[in-house]
Structures are given as C-alpha cells and as structure tokens.
Short mmCIF file of C-alpha atoms in Angstrom, two decimals:
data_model
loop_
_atom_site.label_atom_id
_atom_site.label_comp_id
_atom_site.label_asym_id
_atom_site.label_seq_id
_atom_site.Cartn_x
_atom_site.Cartn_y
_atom_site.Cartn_z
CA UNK B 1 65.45 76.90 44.23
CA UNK B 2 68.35 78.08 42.19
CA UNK B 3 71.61 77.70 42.96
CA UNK B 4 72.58 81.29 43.87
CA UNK B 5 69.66 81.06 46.35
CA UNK B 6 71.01 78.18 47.96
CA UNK B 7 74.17 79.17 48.84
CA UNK B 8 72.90 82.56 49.36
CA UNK B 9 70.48 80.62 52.20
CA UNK B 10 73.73 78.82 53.74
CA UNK B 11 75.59 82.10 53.84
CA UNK B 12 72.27 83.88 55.59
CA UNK B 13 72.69 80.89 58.02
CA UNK B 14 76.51 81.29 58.88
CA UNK B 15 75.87 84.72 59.53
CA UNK B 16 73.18 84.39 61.86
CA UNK B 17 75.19 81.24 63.79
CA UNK B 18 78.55 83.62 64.56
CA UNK B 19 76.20 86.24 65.06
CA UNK B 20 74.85 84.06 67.88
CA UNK B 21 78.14 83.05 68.71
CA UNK B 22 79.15 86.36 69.36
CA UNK B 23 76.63 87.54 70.77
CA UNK B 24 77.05 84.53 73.61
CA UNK B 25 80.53 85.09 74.20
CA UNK B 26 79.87 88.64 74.78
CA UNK B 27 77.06 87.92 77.35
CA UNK B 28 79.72 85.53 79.25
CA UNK B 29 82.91 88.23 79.28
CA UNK B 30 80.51 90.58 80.37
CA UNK B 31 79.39 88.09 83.20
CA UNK B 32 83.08 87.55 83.76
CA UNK B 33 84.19 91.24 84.05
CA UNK B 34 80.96 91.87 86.31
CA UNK B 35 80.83 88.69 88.30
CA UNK B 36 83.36 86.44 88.46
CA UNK B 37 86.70 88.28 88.19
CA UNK B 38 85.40 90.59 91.32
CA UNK B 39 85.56 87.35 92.99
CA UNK B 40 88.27 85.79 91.85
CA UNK B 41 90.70 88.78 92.88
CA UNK B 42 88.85 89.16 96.17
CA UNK B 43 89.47 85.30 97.09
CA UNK B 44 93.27 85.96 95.99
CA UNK B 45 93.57 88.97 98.14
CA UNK B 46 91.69 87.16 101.08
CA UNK B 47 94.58 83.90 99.99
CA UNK B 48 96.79 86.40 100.33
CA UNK B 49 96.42 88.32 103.70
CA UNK B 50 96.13 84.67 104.82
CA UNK B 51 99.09 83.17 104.42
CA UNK B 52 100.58 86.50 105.07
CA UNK B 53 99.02 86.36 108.83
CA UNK B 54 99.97 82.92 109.04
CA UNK B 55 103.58 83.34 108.44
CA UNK B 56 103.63 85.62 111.22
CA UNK B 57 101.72 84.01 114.15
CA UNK B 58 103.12 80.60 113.33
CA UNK B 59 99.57 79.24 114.17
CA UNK B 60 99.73 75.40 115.02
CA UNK B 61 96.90 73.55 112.86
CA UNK B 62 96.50 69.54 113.19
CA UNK B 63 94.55 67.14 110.54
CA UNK B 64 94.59 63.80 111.16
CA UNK B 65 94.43 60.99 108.25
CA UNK B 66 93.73 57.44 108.76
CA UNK B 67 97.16 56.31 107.34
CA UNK B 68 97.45 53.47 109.09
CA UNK B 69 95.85 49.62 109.40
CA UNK B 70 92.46 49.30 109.59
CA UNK B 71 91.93 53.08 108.93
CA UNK B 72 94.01 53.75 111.76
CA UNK B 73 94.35 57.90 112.24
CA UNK B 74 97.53 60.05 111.96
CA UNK B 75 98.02 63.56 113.69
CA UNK B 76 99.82 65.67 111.12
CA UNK B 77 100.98 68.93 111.36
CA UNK B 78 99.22 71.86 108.54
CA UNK B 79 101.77 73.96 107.11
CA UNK B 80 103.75 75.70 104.46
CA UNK B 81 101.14 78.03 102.78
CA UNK B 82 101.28 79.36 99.26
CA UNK B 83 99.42 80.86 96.43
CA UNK B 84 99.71 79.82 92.58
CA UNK B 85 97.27 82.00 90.32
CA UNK B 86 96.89 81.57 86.52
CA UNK B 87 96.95 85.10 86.03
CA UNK B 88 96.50 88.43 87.92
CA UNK B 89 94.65 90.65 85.33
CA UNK B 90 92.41 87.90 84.31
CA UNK B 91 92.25 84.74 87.04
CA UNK B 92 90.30 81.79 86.29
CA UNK B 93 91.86 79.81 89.13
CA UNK B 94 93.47 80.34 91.93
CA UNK B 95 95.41 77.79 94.48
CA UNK B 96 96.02 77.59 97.97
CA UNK B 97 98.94 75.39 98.80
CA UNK B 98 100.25 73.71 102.47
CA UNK B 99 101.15 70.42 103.22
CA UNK B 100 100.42 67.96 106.27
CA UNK B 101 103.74 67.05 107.70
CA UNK B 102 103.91 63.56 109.91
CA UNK B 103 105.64 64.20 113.15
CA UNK B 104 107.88 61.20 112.02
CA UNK B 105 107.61 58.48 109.53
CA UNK B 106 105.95 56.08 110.52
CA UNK B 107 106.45 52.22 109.86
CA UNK B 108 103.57 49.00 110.14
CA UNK B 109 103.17 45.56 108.97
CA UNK B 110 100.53 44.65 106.48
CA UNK B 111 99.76 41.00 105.78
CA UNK B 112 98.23 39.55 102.73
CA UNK B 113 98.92 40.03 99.29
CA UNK B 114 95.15 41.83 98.78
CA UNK B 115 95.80 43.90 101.92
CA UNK B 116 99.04 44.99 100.95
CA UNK B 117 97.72 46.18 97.41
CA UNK B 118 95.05 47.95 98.74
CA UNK B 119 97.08 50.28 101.37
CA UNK B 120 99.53 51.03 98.80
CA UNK B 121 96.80 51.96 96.20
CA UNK B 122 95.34 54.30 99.43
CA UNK B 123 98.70 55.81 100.00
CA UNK B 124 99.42 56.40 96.32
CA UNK B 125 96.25 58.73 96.10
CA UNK B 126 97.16 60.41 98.71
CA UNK B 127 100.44 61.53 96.38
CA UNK B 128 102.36 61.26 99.49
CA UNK B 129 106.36 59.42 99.95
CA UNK B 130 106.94 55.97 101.43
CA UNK B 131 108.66 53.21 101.10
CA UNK B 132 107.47 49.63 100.87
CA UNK B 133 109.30 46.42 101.63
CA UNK B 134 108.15 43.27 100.46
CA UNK B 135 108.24 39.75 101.66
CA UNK B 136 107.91 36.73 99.53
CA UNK B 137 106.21 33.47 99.91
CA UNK B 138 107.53 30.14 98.93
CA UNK B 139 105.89 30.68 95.35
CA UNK B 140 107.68 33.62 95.50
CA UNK B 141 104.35 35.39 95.80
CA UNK B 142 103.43 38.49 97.77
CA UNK B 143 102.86 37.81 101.22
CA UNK B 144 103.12 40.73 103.46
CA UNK B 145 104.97 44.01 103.33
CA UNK B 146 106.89 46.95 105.59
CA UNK B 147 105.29 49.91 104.68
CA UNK B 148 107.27 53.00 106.22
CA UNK B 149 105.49 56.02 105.52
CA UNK B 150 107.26 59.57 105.25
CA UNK B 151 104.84 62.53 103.89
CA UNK B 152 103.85 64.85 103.93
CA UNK B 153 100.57 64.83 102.32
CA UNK B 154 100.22 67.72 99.29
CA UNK B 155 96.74 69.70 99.90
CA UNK B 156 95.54 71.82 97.47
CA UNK B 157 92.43 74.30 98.21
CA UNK B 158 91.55 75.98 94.64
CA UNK B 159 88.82 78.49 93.47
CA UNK B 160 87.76 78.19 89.59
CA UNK B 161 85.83 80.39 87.65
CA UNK B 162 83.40 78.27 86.18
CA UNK B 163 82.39 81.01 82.76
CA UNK B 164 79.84 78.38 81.00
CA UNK B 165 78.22 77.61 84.68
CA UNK B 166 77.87 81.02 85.78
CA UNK B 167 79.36 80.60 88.91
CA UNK B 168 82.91 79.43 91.52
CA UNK B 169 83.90 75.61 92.21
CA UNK B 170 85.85 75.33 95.58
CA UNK B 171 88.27 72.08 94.84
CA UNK B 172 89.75 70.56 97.97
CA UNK B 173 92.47 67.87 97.14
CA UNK B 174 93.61 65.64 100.08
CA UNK B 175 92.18 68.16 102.71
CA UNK B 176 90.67 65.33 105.03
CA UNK B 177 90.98 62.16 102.70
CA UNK B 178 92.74 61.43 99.66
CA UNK B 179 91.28 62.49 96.28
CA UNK B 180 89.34 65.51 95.15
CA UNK B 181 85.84 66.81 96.51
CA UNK B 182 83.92 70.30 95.35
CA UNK B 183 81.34 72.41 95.24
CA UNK B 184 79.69 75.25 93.64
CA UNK B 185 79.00 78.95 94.90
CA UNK B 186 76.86 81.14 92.79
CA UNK B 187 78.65 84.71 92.66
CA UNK B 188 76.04 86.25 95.44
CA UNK B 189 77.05 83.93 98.03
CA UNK B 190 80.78 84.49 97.35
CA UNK B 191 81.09 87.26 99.68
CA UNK B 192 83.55 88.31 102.46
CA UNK B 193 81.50 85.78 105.51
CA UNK B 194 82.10 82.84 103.29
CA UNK B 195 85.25 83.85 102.81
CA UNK B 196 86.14 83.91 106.55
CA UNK B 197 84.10 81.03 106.66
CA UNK B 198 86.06 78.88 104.20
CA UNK B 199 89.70 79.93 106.18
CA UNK B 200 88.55 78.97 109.22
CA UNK B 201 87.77 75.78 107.70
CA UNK B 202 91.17 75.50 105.92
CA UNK B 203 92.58 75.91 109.97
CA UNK B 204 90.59 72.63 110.72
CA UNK B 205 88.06 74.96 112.98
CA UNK B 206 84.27 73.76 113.28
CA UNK B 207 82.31 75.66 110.90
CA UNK B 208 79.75 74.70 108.49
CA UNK B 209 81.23 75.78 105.06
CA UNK B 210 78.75 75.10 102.27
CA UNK B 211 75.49 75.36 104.24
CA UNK B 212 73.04 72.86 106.06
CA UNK B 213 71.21 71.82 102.35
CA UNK B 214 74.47 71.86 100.72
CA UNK B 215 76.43 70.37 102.99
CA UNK B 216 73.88 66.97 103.46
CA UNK B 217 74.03 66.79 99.62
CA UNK B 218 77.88 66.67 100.47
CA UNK B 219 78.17 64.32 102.61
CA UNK B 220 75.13 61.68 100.65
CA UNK B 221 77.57 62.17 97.75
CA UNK B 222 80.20 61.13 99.97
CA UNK B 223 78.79 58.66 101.40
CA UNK B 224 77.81 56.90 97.97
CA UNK B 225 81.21 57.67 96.98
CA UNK B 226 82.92 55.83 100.01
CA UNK B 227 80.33 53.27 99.75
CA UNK B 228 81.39 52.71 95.65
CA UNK B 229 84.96 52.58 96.47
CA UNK B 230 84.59 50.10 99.44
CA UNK B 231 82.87 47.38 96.56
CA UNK B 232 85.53 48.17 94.45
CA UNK B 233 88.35 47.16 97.04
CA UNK B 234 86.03 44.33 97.74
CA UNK B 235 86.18 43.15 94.40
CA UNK B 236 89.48 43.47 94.35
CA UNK B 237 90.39 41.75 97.14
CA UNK B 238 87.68 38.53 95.81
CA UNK B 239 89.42 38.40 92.71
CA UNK B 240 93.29 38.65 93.94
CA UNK B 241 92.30 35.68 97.08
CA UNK B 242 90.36 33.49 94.09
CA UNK B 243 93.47 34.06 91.75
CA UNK B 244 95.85 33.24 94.07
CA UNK B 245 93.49 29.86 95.48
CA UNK B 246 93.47 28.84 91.45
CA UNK B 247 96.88 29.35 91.15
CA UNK B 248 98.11 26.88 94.40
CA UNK B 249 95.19 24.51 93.00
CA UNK B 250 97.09 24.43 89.68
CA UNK B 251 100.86 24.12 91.50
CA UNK B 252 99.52 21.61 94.02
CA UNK B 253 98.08 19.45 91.70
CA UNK B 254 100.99 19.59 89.19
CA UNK B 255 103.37 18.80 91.62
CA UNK B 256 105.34 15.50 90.74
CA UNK B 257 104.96 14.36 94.39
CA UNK B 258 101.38 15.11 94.12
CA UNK B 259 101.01 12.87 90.51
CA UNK B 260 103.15 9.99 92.12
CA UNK B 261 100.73 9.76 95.19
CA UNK B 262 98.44 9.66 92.95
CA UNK B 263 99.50 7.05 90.76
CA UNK B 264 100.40 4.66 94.02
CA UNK B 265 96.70 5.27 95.38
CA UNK B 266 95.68 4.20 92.02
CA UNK B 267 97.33 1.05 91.81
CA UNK B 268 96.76 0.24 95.29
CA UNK B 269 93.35 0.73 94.89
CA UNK B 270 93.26 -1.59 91.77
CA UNK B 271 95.95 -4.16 93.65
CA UNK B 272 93.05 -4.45 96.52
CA UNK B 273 90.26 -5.26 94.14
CA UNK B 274 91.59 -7.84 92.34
CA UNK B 275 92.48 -9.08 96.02
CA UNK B 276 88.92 -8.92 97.05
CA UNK B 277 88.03 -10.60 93.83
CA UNK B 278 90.71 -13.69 94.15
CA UNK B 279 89.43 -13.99 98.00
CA UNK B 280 85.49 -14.28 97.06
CA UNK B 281 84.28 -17.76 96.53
CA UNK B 282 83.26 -17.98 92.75
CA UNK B 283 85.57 -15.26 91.73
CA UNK B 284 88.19 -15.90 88.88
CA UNK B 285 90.00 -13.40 86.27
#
C-alpha cells in the first residue's frame, strides 16, 4: 500500500470515529431533551412548592442522630429549606437544602485516646460545629476529652441527571447518618407518586422510598458498608492501644530509675552467688 492510500485509510477512519461520536452525542441530547430535563424541572418545581408550603405551615419535623457515646441518639429539629439548581434552562442537578438544629449543644466526656479519635472523626463527617477539649496524661499524651457539640448538621437531598446512565441518582448527604448514600431511578419511575413519595420521606414520615427490591439492596449495601467501617475503627483503635503500649514499654524501660534497679538486682544477684559459693564446702574462687 502506497502512501497516499495510507493516510487516505487513517483519514476514512477519523471520519467514521467523529461520525460515531456525533452521532452518540446526538442520541444522548435527544435522551436529555426527551427524558431527563422533563424530570429534572418537574423535581425542581415539586422542590419548589415544597419548601414554599413549608415556610408557611411551619411544620415541626424531628431526626434523631446518634451523636453521642456509645451511639447514643440526638432529637434534632429539620429545618431551613432551600433550593440550589445548576441551571434553569438546562438542570443537571438540583439540591434540596435544610439543616438539623440541636435543641442545645450538648457536652460529654470521652475517655481514651482511641475513643476520643474516633468520635471526633464521626463528628467531623457529619460537617457539623463543636468544640473539643483535651486532657493530657503524664506523657503528655491524649487521655480523654470534653467534646461540646453545637450543630446543626448540613443535609443535602440532590437529584442528578445521570446523561451516560440513562437515568436520575437521588444523593442524600447526612439525612439519617453521616456521609453520602444513593440510588438510581430510571426516567419511567420518576413520576409525580415518587415524587410525593420521596417528600414525605424528606419529613421523616414512614414510607418506603425506593421499593421493596431496591430498598433490601439498600440496606445489604448498608449493612456491608457499616460493617467495613466498624473494622476500620477497629483497626484503628488496635493500632493506636499497641502504639501507645510500645511507647510506655520504651519510656518505662528507659527510665534511669528503671536502669538503676536494674543494675542493683544485678549485682545483688551476683553478690548472693558468690555468697552461696564461699558458704558450700569445697567451694573456692
């Protein structure tokens, strides 16, 4: 093959690859014009009329968070509603916004250097305020701490359009535990029930959002993903309590008390055996 037919060939081949490529990214505006930005503005009109309503009837809603020891449970108070959207012609994503107010800060005692680490990492997820007093040990290591905890939590309920997917992600940030947990809705199901459906969950009432199938898949997901993060702490904690064991091991035995006691045991020890020796018939040096 010739030269000029080669490059003709690569040419042919370009051509046919952004033909393709166009081709593909008119399928998927089309999809987004037909499917997903319907959607989109009907879950940001639905956002809308929401908060709206809300603002008016003052509705008390209640979540409670297990912000305390032991995974002890806080009643907060579900409030201050907004919307952020990326764009009103063309959405992509849309957010709800409230926030889970404590009735008043709250303050508790955490002992152990491990312990203390691993509430503070919980409350840090959560993105939330509080304040965190530590006390000291004679190494001057971390021995306890005053945690006094002052929200409110930030919750975030978001609808995506996922274009390459085909379908919607619901995102829930810190709605009943800290960190992020989704799911998918194919356009057909994204209708004005699961709308209703998916507010009255946001008001903490006892629906079943995603489904019976969908929502075991949910929860084994959660599950495994409580179940991961539980080894990790555990880790964590075996690896700060054997730290901390090697390091009084090292400051105990380096201690000079601890080398002169040693050193008098020593020649004690020796003094008696050459006293055993003198005493034993037979014996000499």
């Amino acid at each position: 093959m010739g030269l000029l037919d080669e490059l003709r060939e690569k040419a042919e081949e370009q051509r046919t690859q952004s033909e393709r490529l166009a081709a593909l990214e008119a399928e998927l505006a089309d999809f987004y014009r037909e499917e997903l930005r319907p959607r989109m503005h009907q879950a940001y009109n639905f956002f809308q009329q929401l908060v709206e309503h809300l603002k008016e009837v003052n509705e008390e809603c209640t979540a409670d968070y297990a912000l305390l020891p032991e995974d002890g449970q806080v009643t907060c108070l579900q409030s201050d509603y907004s919307i952020i959207i990326d764009s009103s012609e063309e959405p992509t994503q849309l957010e709800l916004r409230c926030k889970a107010h404590l009735p008043e800060p709250i303050e508790f005692d955490i002992k152990g250097k491990a312990e203390v680490l691993r509430h503070s990492k919980l409350l840090d997820k959560f993105d939330m305020k509080y304040e965190r007093t530590d006390s000291k040990d004679a190494r001057f290591d971390l021995a306890s701490a005053r945690f006094k905890v002052i929200g409110p939590i930030p919750i975030r309920v978001a609808i995506k359009a996922n274009l390459e997917n085909k379908n919607l992600s619901v995102i829930f940030r810190n709605f009943d535990a800290s960190g992020v947990k989704s799911a998918r809705i194919v356009p057909s199901k994204f209708n004005d029930d699961f709308l209703d459906t998916l507010g009255r969950y946001i008001l903490r009432q006892p629906v079943n959002l995603f489904g019976g199938e969908l929502s075991k898949e949910a929860r084994r997901k959660l599950r495994e993903k409580l179940e991961l993060q539980r080894e990790e702490e555990a880790r964590e904690r075996r690896a700060l309590e054997a730290e901390r064991a090697a390091l009084e091991k090292f400051e105990y035995e380096n201690r000079t008390s601890v080398k002169l006691a040693r050193a008098v045991s020593s020649a004690t020890d020796k003094l008696k055996s050459q006293l055993a020796r003198l005493k034993t018939p037979g014996k000499s040096d």
